[in-house]
Coordinates of C-alpha atoms in Angstrom, one line a residue:
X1 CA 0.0 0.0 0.0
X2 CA 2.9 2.5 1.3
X3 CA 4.6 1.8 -2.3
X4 CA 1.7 2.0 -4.3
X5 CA 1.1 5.2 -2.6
X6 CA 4.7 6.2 -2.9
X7 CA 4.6 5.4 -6.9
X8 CA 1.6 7.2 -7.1
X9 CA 3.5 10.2 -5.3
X10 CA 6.3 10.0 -7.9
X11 CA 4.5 10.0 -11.3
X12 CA 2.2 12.7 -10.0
X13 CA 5.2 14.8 -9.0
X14 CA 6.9 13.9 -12.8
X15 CA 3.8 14.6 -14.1
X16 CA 3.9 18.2 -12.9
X17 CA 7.3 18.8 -13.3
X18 CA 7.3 17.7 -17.0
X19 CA 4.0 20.7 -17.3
X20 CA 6.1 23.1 -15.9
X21 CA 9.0 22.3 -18.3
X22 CA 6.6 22.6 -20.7
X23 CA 4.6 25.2 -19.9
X24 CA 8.3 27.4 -19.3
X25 CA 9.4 26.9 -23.1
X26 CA 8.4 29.4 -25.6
X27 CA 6.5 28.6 -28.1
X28 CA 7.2 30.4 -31.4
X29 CA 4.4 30.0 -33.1
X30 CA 2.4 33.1 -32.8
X31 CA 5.4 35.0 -33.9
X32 CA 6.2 32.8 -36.7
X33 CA 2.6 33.1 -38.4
X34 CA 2.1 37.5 -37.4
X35 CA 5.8 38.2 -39.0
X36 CA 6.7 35.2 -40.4
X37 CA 4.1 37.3 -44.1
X38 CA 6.7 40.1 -44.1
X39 CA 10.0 38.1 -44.7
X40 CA 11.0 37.9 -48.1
X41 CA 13.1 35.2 -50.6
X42 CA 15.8 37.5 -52.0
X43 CA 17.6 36.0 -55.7
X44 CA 19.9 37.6 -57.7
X45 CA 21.4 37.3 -61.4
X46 CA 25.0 38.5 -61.9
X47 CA 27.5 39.0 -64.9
X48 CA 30.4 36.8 -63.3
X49 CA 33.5 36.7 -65.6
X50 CA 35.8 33.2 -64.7
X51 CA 39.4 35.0 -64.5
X52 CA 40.7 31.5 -65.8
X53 CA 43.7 32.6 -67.4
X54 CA 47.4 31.8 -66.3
X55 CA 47.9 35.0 -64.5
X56 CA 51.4 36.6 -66.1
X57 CA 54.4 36.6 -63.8
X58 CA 52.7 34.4 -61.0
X59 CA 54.2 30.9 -59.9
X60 CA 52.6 28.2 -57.9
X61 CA 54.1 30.0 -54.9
X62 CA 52.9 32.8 -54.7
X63 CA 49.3 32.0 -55.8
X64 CA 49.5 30.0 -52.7
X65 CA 50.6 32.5 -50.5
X66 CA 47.9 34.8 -51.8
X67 CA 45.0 31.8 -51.2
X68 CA 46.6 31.0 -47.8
X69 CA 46.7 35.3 -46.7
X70 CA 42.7 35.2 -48.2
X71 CA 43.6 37.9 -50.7
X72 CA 41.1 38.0 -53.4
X73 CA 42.5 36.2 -56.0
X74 CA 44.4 38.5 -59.3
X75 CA 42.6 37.9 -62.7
X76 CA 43.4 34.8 -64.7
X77 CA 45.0 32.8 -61.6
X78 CA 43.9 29.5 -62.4
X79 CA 44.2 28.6 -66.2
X80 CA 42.4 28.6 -69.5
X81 CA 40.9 31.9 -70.7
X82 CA 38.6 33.8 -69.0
X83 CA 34.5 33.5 -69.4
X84 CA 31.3 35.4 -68.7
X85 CA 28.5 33.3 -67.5
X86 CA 25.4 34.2 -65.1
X87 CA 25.7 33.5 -61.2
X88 CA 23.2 33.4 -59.3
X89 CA 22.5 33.3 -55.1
X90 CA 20.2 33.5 -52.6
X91 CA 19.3 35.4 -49.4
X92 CA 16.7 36.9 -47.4
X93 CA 15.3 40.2 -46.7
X94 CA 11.9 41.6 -44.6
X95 CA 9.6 44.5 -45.7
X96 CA 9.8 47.6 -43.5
X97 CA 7.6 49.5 -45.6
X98 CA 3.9 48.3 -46.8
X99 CA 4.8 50.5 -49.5
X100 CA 7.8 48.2 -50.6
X101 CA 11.2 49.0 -48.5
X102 CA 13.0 45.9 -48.1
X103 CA 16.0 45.4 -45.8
X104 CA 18.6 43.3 -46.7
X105 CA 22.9 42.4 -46.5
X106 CA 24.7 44.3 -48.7
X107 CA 26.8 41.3 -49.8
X108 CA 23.1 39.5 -51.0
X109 CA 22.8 42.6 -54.0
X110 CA 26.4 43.0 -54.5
X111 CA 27.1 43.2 -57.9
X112 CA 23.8 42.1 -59.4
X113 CA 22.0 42.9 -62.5
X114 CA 18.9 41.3 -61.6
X115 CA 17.3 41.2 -58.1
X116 CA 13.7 39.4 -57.8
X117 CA 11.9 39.3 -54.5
X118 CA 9.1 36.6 -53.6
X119 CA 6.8 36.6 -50.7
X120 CA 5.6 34.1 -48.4
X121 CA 2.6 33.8 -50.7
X122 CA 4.4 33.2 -53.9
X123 CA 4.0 36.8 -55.4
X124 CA 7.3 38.3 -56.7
X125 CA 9.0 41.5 -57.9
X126 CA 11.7 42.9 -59.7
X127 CA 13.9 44.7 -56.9
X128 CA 15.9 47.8 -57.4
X129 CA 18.8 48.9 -54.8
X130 CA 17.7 52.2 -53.3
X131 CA 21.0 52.0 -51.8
X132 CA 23.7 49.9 -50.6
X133 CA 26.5 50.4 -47.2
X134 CA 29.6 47.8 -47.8
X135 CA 30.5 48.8 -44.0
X136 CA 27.6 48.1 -42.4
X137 CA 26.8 45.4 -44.7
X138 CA 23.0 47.0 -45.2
X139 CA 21.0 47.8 -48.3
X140 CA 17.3 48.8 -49.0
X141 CA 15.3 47.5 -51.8
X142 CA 12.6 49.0 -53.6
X143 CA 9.3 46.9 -54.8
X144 CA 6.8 48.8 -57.0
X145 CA 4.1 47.3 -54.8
X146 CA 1.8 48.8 -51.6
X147 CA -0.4 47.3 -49.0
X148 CA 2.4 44.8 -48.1
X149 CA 3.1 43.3 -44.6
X150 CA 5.7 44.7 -43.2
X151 CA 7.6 43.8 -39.7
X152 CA 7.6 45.3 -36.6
X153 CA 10.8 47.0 -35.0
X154 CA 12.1 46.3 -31.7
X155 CA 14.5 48.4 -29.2
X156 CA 17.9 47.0 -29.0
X157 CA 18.2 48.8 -25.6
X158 CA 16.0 46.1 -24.1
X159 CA 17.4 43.0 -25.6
X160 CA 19.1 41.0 -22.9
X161 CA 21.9 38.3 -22.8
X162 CA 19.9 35.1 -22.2
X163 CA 16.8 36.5 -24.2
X164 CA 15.3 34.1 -26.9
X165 CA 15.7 35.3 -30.4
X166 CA 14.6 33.5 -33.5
X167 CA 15.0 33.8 -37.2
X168 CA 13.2 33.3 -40.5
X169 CA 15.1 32.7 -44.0
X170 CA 16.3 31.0 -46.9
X171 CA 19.5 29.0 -45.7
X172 CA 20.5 26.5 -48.5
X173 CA 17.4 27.8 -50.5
X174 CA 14.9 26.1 -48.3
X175 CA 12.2 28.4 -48.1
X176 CA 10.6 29.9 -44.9
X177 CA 12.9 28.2 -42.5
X178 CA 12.4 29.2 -38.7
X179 CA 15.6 28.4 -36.6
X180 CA 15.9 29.7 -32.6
X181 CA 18.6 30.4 -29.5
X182 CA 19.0 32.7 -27.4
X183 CA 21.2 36.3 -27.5
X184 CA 25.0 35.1 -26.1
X185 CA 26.1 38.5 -26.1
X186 CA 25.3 42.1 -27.3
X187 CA 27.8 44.4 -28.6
X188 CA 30.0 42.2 -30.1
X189 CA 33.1 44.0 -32.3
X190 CA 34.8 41.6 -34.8
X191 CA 37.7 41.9 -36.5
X192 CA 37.8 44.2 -39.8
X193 CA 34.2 45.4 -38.6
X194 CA 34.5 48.5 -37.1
X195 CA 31.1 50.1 -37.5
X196 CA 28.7 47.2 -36.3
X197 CA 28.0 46.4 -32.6
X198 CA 26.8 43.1 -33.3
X199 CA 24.2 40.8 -31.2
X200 CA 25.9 37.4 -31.1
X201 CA 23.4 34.2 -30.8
X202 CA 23.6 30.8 -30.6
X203 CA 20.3 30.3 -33.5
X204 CA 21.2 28.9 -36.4
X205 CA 22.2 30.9 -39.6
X206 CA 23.3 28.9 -42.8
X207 CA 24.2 30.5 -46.1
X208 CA 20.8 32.4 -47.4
X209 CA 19.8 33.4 -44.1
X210 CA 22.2 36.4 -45.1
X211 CA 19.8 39.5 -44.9
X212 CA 16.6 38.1 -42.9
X213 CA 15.4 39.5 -39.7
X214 CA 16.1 38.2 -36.2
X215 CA 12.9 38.5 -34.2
X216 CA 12.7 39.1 -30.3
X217 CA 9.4 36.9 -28.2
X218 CA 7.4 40.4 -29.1
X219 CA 7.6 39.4 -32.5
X220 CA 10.2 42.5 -33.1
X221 CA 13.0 42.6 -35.5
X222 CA 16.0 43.5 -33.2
X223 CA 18.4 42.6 -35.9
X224 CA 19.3 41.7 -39.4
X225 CA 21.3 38.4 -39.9
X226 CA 24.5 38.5 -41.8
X227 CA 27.6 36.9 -40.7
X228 CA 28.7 33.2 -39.0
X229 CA 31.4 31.8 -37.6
X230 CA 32.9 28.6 -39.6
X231 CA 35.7 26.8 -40.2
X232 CA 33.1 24.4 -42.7
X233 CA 30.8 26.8 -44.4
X234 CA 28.1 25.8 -42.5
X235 CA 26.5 26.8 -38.6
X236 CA 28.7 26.6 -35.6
X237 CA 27.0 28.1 -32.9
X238 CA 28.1 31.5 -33.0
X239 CA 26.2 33.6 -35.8
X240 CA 25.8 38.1 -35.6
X241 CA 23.0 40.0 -36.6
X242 CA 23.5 43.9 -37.0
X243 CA 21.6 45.6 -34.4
X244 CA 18.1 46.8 -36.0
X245 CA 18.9 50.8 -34.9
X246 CA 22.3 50.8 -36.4
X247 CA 20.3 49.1 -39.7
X248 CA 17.2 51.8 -40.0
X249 CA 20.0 54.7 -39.9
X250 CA 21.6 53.5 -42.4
X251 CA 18.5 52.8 -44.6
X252 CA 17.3 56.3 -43.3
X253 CA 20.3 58.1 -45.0
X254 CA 20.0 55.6 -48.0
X255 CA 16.3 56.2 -49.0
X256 CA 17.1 60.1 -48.8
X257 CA 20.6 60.7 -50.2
X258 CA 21.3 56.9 -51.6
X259 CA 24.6 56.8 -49.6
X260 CA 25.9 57.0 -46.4
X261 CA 27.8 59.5 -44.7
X262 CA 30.4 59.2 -41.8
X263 CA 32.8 61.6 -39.5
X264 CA 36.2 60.6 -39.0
X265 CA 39.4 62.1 -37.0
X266 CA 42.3 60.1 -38.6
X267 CA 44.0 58.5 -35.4
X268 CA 45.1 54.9 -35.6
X269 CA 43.8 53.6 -32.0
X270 CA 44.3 50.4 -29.5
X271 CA 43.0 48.7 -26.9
X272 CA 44.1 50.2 -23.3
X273 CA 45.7 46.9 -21.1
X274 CA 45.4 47.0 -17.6
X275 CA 49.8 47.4 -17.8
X276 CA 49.1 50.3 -20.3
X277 CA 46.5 52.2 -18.3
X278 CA 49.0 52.0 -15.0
X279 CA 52.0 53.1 -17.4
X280 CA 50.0 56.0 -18.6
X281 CA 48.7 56.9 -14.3
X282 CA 45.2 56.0 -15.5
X283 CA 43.2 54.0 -12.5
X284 CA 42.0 51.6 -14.4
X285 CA 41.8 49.8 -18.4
X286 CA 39.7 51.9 -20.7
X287 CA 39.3 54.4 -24.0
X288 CA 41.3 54.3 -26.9
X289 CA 45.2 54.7 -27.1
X290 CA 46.2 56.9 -30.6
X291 CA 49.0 54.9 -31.3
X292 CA 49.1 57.4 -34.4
X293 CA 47.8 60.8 -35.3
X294 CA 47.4 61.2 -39.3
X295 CA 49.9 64.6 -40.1
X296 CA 46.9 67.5 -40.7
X297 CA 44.1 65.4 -40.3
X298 CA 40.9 66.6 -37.8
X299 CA 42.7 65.4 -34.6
X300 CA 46.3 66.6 -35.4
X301 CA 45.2 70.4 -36.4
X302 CA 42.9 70.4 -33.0
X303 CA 46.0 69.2 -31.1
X304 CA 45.4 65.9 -30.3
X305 CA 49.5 63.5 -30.6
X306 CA 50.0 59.8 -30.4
X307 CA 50.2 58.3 -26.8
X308 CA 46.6 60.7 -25.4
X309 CA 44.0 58.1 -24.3
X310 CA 40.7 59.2 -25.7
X311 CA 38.2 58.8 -23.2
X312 CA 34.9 60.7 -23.9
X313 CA 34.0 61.8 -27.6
X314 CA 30.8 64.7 -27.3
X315 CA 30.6 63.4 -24.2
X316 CA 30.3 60.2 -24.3
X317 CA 32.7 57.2 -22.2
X318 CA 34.4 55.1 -24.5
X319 CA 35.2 51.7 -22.8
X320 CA 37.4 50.1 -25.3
X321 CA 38.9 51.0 -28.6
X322 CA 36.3 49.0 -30.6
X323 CA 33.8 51.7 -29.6
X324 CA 35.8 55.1 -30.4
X325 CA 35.1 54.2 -34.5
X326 CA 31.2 53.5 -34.0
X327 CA 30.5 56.6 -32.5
X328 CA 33.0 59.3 -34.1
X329 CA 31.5 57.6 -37.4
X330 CA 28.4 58.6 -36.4
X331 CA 29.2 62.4 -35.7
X332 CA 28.0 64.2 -38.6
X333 CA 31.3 65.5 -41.2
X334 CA 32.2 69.0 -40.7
X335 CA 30.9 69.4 -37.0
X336 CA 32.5 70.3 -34.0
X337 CA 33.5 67.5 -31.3
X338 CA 34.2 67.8 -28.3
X339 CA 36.7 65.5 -26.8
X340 CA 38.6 64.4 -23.5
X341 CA 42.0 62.7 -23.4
X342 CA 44.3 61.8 -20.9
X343 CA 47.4 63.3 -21.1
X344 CA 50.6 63.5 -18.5
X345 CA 48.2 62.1 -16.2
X346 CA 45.7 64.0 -16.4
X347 CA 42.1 65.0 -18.2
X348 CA 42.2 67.3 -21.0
X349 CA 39.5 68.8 -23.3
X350 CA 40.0 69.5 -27.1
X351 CA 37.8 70.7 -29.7
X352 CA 38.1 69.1 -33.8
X353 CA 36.2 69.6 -36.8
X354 CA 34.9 65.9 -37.6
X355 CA 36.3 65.0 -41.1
X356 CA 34.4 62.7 -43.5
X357 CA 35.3 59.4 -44.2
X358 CA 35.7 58.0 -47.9
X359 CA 33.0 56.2 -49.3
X360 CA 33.9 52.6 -49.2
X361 CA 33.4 50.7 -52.3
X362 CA 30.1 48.6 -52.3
X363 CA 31.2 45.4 -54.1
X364 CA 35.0 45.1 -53.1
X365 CA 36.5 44.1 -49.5
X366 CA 38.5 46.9 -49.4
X367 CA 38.8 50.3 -50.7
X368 CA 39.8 49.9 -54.6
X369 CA 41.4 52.3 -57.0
X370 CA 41.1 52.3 -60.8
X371 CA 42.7 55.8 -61.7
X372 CA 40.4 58.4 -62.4
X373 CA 39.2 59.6 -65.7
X374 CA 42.6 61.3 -66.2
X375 CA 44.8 58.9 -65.1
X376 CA 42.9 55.9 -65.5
X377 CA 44.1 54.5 -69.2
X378 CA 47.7 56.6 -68.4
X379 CA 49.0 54.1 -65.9
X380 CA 46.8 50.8 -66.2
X381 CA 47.0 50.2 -62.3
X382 CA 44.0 48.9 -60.3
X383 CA 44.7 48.3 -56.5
X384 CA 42.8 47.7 -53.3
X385 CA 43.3 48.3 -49.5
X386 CA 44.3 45.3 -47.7
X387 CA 42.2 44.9 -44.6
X388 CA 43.4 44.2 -40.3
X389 CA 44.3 41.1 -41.1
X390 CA 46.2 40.5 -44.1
X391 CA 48.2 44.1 -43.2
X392 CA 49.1 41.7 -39.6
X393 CA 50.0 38.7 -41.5
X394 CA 52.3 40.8 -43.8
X395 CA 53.7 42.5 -40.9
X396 CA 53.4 46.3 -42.2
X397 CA 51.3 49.0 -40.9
X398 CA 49.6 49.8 -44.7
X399 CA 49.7 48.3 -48.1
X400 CA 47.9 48.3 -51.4
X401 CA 47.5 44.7 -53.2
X402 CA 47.8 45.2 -57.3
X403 CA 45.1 43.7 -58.6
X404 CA 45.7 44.5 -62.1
X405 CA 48.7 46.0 -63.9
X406 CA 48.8 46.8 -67.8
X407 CA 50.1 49.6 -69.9
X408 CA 52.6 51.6 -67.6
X409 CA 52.2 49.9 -64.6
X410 CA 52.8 47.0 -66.6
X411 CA 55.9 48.2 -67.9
X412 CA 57.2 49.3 -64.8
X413 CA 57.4 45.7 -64.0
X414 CA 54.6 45.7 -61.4
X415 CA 52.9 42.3 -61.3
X416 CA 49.4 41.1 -60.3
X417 CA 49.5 40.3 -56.3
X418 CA 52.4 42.7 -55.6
X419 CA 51.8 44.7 -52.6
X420 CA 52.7 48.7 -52.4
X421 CA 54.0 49.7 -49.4
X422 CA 55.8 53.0 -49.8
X423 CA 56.7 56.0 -52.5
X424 CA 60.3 56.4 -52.7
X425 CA 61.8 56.3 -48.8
X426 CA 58.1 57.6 -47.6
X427 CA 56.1 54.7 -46.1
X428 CA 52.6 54.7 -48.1
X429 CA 50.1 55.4 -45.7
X430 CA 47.0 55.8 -47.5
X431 CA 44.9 55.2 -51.1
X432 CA 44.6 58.7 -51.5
X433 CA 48.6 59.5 -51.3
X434 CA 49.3 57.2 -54.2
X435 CA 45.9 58.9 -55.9
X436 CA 48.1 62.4 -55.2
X437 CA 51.4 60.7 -56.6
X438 CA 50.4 59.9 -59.4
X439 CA 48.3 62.6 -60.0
X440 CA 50.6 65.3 -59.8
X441 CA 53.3 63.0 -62.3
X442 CA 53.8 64.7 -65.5
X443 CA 54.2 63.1 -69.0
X444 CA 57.6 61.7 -68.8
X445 CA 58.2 62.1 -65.0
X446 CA 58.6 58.9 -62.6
X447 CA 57.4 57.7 -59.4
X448 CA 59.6 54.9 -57.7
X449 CA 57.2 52.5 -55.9
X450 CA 58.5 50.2 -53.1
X451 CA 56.6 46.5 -52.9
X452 CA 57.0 43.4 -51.4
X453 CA 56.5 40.6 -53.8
X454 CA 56.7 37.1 -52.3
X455 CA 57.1 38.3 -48.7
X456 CA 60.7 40.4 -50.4
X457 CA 61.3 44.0 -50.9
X458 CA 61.5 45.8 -54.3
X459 CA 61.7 48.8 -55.9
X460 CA 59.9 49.2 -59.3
X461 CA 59.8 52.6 -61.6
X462 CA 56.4 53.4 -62.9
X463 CA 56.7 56.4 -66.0
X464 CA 54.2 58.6 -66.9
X465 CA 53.6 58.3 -70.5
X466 CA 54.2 61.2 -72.6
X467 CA 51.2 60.7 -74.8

């Protein structure tokens, strides 16, 4: 009797601990079915040219040591001649605007001739790109349609660590897939991505979830999906959505100007260790050490030098050196900033004019520079900024990889995957100083151009045609 009643005890008690598991997980549902209308299937049609060519001057080597570096690879590295054929990929979107605003990733539209948009309910449209930020990776499409569903938009501010997120998208083409987790962190900075405090999660984002929206329990988009973490290509636990507030400024200054524009101050910056911050008499680790002030730039003519701390910018802390970029690149160019530094041990106050930061190219990595309109067919040079990583792996402070070298460049002897690191003796320090070099060469004068090719130095001669 005792055991019957003790069983009975037991599987009662099971019984109500199994409803309260139950009755404790979330159930996505009702989010999935109000939202789940707005998110769109996002494909795209591009002119893709197979650079299949032996590339001229490159061995085995050093093709290898560009693959292994990640450097995108020069034209014609791989054989055979080169062919145009039509590439297409997939990714996912959400409508922000019944009357046809659709946020995506950059990197979904990049390059494409064709972008076509189809809804949960099968209707599609032709898209057009209102405008596209490479550095955010956000761009908003444009639908010539009205009455459409649109999403609702959540405050980041109230997202918490622990919070259950889930997503809706295209990963491997399967339509209207719904994949959940929970936010691991908030702020995240990654390498090479300065301008994005990104929301890490655990949910799981596959190639085409690229673009679609991560929703909070409210069924509010707190974020836009767009990169993972992999060593295979495929989910590994850690995936980063662009915060949804950093995303609807962008697409703010895109739907009225088509572009984006940013303040900078031109300081090189790092972290503050807890050794630094006692070296420097600061109490504890935090702001961002100007390990170099660019010569006549915003923060060198207000009086700012290499070795000041930056702790507040318009008034506001900076913790870490991650931050200092976010939030001078959202000061608006040519306005007055207010900023405090620690110097000699103490807090001082300086006042710059915010300069504006180039416009990044929208379809390249980096920064890339075909020669203007008067210089463009004179030398035959195309290069591109290397980013964080391959500039560390190198071991220099700047360089520019040659993509492409013809005509005078060519007959300089500069080769496809050289690197340009300086002009002369002067260490090259920026895209615009060879842009300046070369501009200011007359017919028949010459520029010598340090490079390392194959990890070694060189100096090559490029001459400015006289015709």
């Amino acid at each position: 009797m005792l055991n019957r009643f003790l069983l009975t005890t037991i599987l009662l008690g099971s019984t109500v601990a199994a409803s309260a598991t139950s009755a404790a997980l979330p159930d996505f549902t009702t989010v999935v079915e109000k939202e789940g209308k707005a998110v769109v299937n996002i494909s795209t049609t591009a002119s893709v040219r197979d650079d299949d060519a032996a590339a001229p001057g490159m061995d085995a080597d050093t093709l290898e040591l560009l693959r292994r570096f990640g450097f995108p690879m020069p034209p014609g590295a791989r054989g055979g001649q080169p062919r145009q054929h039509q590439a297409q990929s997939l990714g996912s979107g959400f409508i922000i605007d019944s009357n046809g605003y659709i946020l995506t990733n950059a990197h979904v539209v990049a390059k494409a001739d064709e972008i076509t948009v189809k809804m949960v309910d099968k209707r599609t449209f032709k898209a057009k790109v209102v405008g596209s930020d490479a550095r955010t990776d956000v761009a908003l499409l444009k639908v010539d349609a009205s009455n459409l569903p649109k999403v609702a938009l959540g405050d980041v501010n109230k997202l918490k660590q622990g919070e259950w997120v889930l997503a809706i998208g295209q990963p491997f083409g399967l339509d209207n897939t719904v994949t959940a987790g929970i936010v691991s962190a908030k702020g995240r900075s990654l390498p090479d991505e300065n301008f994005v405090p990104f929301i890490q999660t655990d949910v799981a984002i596959n190639p085409g979830n690229s673009g679609g929206p991560l929703f909070n329990m409210n069924g509010e988009v707190v974020g836009i999906n767009s990169q993972i973490y992999s060593r295979s290509g495929g989910y590994m636990g850690l995936s980063f959505s662009i915060p949804i507030d950093v995303a609807m400024k962008v697409a703010d200054e895109l739907k009225s100007s088509g572009k984006v524009t940013r303040g900078r101050i031109g300081v090189s910056i790092q972290d503050v260790s807890e050794d630094l911050a006692k070296s420097f008499g600061l109490n504890k680790a935090g702001g961002a050490l100007l390990s170099s002030v660019e010569k006549e730039g915003p923060a060198d003519k207000a009086g700012l030098k290499a070795g000041d701390i930056l702790l507040k910018f318009n008034g506001q802390s900076i913790a870490n050196s991650g931050e200092l970029p976010r939030v001078v690149s959202a000061a608006k160019p040519g306005s007055k900033a207010t900023v405090q530094v620690w110097r000699d041990k103490a807090a001082r106050e300086f006042q710059l004019a915010v300069g504006q930061l180039e416009e990044s190219d929208k379809n390249t990595e980096g920064r890339e520079y075909k020669g203007s309109s008067d210089d463009a067919g004179k030398f035959g040079l195309v290069v591109q900024e290397l980013n964080a990583r391959q500039l560390k792996q190198l071991g220099i402070a700047f360089g520019l990889l040659v993509r492409d070298a013809v005509a005078a460049a060519a007959k300089a002897g500069l080769q496809a995957g050289d690197v340009i690191v300086g002009l002369g003796g002067q260490d090259l320090t920026s895209m615009a100083q060879l842009r300046k070099a070369l501009n200011d060469l007359k017919a028949g004068e010459s520029l010598p151009l340090r490079v390392l090719r194959n990890g070694n130095p060189a100096f090559v001669v490029l001459k400015a045609p006289t015709k």
